[in-house]
One Martini backbone bead per residue (centre of mass of N, CA, C, O) as a GRO file, in nm:
protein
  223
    1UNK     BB    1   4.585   6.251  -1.384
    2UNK     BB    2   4.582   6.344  -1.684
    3UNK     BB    3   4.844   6.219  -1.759
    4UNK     BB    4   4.714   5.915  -1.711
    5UNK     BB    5   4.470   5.972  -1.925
    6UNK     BB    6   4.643   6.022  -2.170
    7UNK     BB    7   4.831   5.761  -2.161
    8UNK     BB    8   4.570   5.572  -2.192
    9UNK     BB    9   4.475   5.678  -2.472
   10UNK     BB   10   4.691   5.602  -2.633
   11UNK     BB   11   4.716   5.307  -2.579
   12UNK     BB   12   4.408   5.264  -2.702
   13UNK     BB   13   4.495   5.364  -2.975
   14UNK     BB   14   4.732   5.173  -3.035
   15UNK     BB   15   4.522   4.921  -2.981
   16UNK     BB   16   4.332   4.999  -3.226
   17UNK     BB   17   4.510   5.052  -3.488
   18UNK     BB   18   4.656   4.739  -3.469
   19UNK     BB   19   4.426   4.522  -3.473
   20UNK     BB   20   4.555   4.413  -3.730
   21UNK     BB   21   4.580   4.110  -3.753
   22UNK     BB   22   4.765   3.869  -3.940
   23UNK     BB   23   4.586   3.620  -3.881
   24UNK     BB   24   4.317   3.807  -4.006
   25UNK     BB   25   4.175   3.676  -4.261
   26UNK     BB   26   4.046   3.728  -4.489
   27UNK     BB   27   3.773   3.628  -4.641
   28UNK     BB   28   3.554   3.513  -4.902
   29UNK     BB   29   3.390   3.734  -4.910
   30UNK     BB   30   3.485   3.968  -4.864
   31UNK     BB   31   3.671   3.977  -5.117
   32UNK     BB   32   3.377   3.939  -5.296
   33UNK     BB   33   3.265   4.165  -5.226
   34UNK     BB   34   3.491   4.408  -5.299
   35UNK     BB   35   3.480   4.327  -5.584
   36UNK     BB   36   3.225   4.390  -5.668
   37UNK     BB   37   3.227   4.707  -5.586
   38UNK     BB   38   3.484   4.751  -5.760
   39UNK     BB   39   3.279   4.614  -6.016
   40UNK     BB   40   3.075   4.878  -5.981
   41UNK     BB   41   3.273   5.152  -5.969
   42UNK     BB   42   3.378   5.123  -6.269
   43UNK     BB   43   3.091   5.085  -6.422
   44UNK     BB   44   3.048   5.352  -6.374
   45UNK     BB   45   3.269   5.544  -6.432
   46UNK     BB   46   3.233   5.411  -6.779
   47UNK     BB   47   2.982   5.554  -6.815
   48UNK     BB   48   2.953   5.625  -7.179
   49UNK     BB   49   2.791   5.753  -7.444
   50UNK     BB   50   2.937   5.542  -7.657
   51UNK     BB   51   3.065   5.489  -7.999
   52UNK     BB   52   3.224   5.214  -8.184
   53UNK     BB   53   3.419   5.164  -8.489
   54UNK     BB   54   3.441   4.863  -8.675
   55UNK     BB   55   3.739   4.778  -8.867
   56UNK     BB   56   3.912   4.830  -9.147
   57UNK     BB   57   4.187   4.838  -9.341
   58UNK     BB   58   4.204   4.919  -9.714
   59UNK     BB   59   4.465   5.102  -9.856
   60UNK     BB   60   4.426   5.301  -9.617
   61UNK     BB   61   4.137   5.290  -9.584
   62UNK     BB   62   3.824   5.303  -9.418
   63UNK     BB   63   3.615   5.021  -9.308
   64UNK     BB   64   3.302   4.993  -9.206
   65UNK     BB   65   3.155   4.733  -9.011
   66UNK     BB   66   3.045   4.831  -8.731
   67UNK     BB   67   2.857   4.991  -8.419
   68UNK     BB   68   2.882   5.025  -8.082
   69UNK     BB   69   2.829   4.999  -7.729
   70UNK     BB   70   3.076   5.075  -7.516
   71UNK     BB   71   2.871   4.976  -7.259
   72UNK     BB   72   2.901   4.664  -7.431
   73UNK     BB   73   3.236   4.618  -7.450
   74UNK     BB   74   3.527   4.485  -7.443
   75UNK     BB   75   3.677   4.726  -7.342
   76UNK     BB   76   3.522   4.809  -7.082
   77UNK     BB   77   3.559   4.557  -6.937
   78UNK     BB   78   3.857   4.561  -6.939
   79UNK     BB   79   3.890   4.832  -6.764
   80UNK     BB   80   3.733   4.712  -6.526
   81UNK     BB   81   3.956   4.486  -6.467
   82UNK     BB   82   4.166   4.668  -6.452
   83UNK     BB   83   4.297   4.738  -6.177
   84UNK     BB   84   4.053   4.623  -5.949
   85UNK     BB   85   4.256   4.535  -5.709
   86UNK     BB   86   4.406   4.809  -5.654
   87UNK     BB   87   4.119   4.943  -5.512
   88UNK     BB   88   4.193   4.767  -5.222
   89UNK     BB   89   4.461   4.991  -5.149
   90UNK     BB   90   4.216   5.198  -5.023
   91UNK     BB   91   4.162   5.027  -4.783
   92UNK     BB   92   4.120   4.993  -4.444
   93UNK     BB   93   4.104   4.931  -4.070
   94UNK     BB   94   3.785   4.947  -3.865
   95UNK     BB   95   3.825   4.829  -3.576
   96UNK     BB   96   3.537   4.931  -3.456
   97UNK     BB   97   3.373   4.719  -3.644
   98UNK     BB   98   3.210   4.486  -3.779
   99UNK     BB   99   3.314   4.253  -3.989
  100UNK     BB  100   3.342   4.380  -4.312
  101UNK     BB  101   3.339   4.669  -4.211
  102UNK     BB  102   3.653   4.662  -4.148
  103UNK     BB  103   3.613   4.759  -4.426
  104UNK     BB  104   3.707   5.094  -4.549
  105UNK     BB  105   3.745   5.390  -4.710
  106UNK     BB  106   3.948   5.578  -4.507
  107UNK     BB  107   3.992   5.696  -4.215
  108UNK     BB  108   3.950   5.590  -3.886
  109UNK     BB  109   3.876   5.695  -3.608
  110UNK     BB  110   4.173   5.655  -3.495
  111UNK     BB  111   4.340   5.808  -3.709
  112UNK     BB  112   4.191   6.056  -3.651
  113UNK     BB  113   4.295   6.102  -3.379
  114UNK     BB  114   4.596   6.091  -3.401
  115UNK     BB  115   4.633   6.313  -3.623
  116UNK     BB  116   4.484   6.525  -3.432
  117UNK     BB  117   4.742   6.519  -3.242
  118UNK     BB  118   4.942   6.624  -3.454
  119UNK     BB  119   4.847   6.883  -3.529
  120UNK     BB  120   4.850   6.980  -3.197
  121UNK     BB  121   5.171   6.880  -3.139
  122UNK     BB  122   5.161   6.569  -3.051
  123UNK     BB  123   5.393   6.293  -2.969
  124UNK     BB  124   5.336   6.038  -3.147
  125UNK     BB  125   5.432   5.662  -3.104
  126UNK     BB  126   5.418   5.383  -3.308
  127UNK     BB  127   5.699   5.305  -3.447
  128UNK     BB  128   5.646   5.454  -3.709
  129UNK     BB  129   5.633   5.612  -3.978
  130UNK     BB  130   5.427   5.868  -4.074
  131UNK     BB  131   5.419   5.821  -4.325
  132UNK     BB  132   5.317   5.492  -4.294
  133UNK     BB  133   5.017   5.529  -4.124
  134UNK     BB  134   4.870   5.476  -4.455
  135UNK     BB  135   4.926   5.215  -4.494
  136UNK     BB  136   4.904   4.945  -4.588
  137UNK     BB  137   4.791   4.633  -4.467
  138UNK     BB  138   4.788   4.336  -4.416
  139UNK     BB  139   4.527   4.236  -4.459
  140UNK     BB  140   4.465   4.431  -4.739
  141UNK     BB  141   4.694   4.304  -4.905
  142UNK     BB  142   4.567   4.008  -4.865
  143UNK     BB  143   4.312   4.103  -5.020
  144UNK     BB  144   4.420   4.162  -5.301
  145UNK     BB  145   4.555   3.891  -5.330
  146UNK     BB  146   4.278   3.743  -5.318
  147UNK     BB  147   4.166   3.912  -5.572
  148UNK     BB  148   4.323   3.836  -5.759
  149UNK     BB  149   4.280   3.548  -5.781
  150UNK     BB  150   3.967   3.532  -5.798
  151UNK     BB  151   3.954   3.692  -6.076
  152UNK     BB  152   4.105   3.459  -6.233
  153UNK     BB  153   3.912   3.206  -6.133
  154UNK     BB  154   3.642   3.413  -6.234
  155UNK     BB  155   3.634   3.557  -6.538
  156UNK     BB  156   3.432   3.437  -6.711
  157UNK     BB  157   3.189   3.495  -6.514
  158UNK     BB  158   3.188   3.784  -6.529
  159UNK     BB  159   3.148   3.783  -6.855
  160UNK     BB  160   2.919   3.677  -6.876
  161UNK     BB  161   2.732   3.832  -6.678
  162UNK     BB  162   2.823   4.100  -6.887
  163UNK     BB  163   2.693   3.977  -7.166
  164UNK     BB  164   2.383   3.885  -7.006
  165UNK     BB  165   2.353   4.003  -6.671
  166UNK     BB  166   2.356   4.318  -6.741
  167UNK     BB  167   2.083   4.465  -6.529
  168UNK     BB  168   1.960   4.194  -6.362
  169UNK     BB  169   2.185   4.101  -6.222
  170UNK     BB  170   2.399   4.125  -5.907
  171UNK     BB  171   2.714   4.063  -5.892
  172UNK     BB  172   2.729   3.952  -5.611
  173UNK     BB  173   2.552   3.731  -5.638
  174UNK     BB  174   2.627   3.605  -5.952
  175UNK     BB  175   2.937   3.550  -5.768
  176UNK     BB  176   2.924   3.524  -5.467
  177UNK     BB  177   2.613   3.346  -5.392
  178UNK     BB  178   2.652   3.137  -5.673
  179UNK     BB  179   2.974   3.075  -5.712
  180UNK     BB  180   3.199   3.108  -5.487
  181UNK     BB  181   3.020   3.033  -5.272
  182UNK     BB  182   2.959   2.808  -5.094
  183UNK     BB  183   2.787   2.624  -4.852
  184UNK     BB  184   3.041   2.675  -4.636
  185UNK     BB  185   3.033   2.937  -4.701
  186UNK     BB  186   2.995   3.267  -4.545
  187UNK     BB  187   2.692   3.489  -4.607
  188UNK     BB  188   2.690   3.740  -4.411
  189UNK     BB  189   2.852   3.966  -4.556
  190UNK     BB  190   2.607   4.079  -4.812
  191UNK     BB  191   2.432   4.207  -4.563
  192UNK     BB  192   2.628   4.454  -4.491
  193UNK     BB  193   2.564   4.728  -4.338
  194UNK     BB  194   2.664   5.078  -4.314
  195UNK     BB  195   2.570   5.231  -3.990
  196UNK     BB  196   2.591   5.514  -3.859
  197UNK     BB  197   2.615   5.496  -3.527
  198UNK     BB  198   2.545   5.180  -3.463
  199UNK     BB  199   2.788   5.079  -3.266
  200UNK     BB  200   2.682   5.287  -3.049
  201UNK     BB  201   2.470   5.154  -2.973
  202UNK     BB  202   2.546   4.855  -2.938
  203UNK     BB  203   2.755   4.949  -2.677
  204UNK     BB  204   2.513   5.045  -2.507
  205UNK     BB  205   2.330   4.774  -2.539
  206UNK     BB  206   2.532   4.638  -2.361
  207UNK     BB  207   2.538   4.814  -2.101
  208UNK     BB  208   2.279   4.751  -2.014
  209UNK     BB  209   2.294   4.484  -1.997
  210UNK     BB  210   2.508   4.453  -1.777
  211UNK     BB  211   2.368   4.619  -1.550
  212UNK     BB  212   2.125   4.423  -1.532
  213UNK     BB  213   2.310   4.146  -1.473
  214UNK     BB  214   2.395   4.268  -1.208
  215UNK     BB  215   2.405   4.232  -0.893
  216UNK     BB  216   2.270   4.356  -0.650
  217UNK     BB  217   2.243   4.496  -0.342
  218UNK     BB  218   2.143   4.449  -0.058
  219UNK     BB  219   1.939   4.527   0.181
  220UNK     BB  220   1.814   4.534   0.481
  221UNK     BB  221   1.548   4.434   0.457
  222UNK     BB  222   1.731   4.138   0.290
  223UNK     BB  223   1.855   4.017   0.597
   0.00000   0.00000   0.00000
C-alpha cells in the first residue's frame, strides 16, 4: 500500500512537473508584466550616484563640455535595456500557481519536491537528463521571445517614458497599460500579486464548497 502511495505521488508530481503545456503560450499581458518587472530591476540594479564627463579631444587635451547625472543618462537606458528579456530565461513555471503568476524566479513547488526525492538517495525518472531538469521551458522561452518582440516594437515608447515620465508615471502602467494593451486584450493580469500561501486557502475554500454542494444522504425520519 505504502509503495502504492509513492508511485501515485511521483505520477503526480511527474504531472504537475511538466504542466506547461507548449501550446499554452504566454498573453501578452503577461509578457509586457514581466518585461515591466525586468526593466524596474535593471533601474535598481543600475541606480548609482555617479556623473558623468561629456567631452571632446582637442590636440591631446580633454575638453569638459557637459556633466550629467549617469541617473539619467544615455549610457544607463543602454545597460538598462541591453539583454533585459535574457533575464526572463530565468523564470520557471510553477504550475500550482494560477493566471500571470505562474511564472516566477526560483524552483516550483514541485520541482523542489522532486529535487528533495533525488537528494534522499529516490530514483525519478522523468524523461530527461538530470542536468536538464532546470533548464528553460517551452512556455519561458516563448515569453523571452515575444519579450524580445515587444522590446524592439517599443523601444520609443520606453525611451519616452525614461527620459520625460521615470519617477513619476510607473513603467507597467505607461508600457502596458497605456500602450501595449488594446482595449481587447485582457489586463488583469497586471494587478495579480503573489500572496504566499493564497493558493492553498483557495483549494481548502473549494473543497468546503464542493462538500457543502454534494447531497447528503437521506435519514430514515425523511424517507
Amino acid at each position: 500500500m505504502q509503495l502504492f502511495s509513492f508511485l501515485l505521488l511521483c505520477l503526480t508530481l511527474f504531472a504537475c512537473a511538466f504542466a506547461d503545456d507548449p501550446s499554452r503560450l504566454p498573453t501578452r499581458c503577461e509578457v509586457c508584466k514581466y518585461l515591466a518587472n525586468e526593466l524596474n530591476e535593471r533601474l535598481t540594479e543600475t541606480n548609482k550616484k555617479e556623473v558623468i564627463d561629456l567631452g571632446t579631444h582637442l590636440d591631446g587635451a580633454a575638453v569638459a563640455k557637459k556633466r550629467i547625472s549617469y541617473r539619467s543618462s544615455e549610457m544607463r537606458l543602454i545597460e538598462v535595456m541591453e539583454g533585459v528579456c535574457e533575464k526572463i530565461l530565468q523564470y520557471n513555471v510553477h504550475a500550482e500557481r494560477k493566471g500571470s503568476l505562474r511564472y516566477a524566479k526560483g524552483q516550483s513547488e514541485t520541482m523542489q519536491t522532486l529535487h528533495g526525492l533525488v537528494n534522499k538517495g529516490v530514483k525519478v525518472d522523468l524523461g530527461i537528463p538530470f542536468e536538464l531538469w532546470d533548464s528553460p521551458s517551452v512556455e519561458v522561452t516563448n515569453m523571452k521571445k515575444y519579450c524580445d518582440q515587444m522590446l524592439e516594437e517599443h523601444e520609443e515608447d520606453i525611451e519616452e517614458w525614461y527620459y520625460n515620465h521615470f519617477g513619476t508615471i510607473p513603467i507597467e502602467k505607461y508600457l502596458c497599460d497605456d500602450r501595449v494593451l488594446t482595449s481587447e486584450d485582457k489586463k488583469s493580469c497586471l494587478s495579480e500579486t503573489f500572496v504566499p500561501g493564497a493558493e492553498d486557502e483557495d483549494e481548502e475554500d473549494e473543497m468546503v464548497k464542493g462538500d457543502k454542494g454534494k447531497p447528503g444522504r437521506a435519514s430514515k425520519e425523511d424517507l
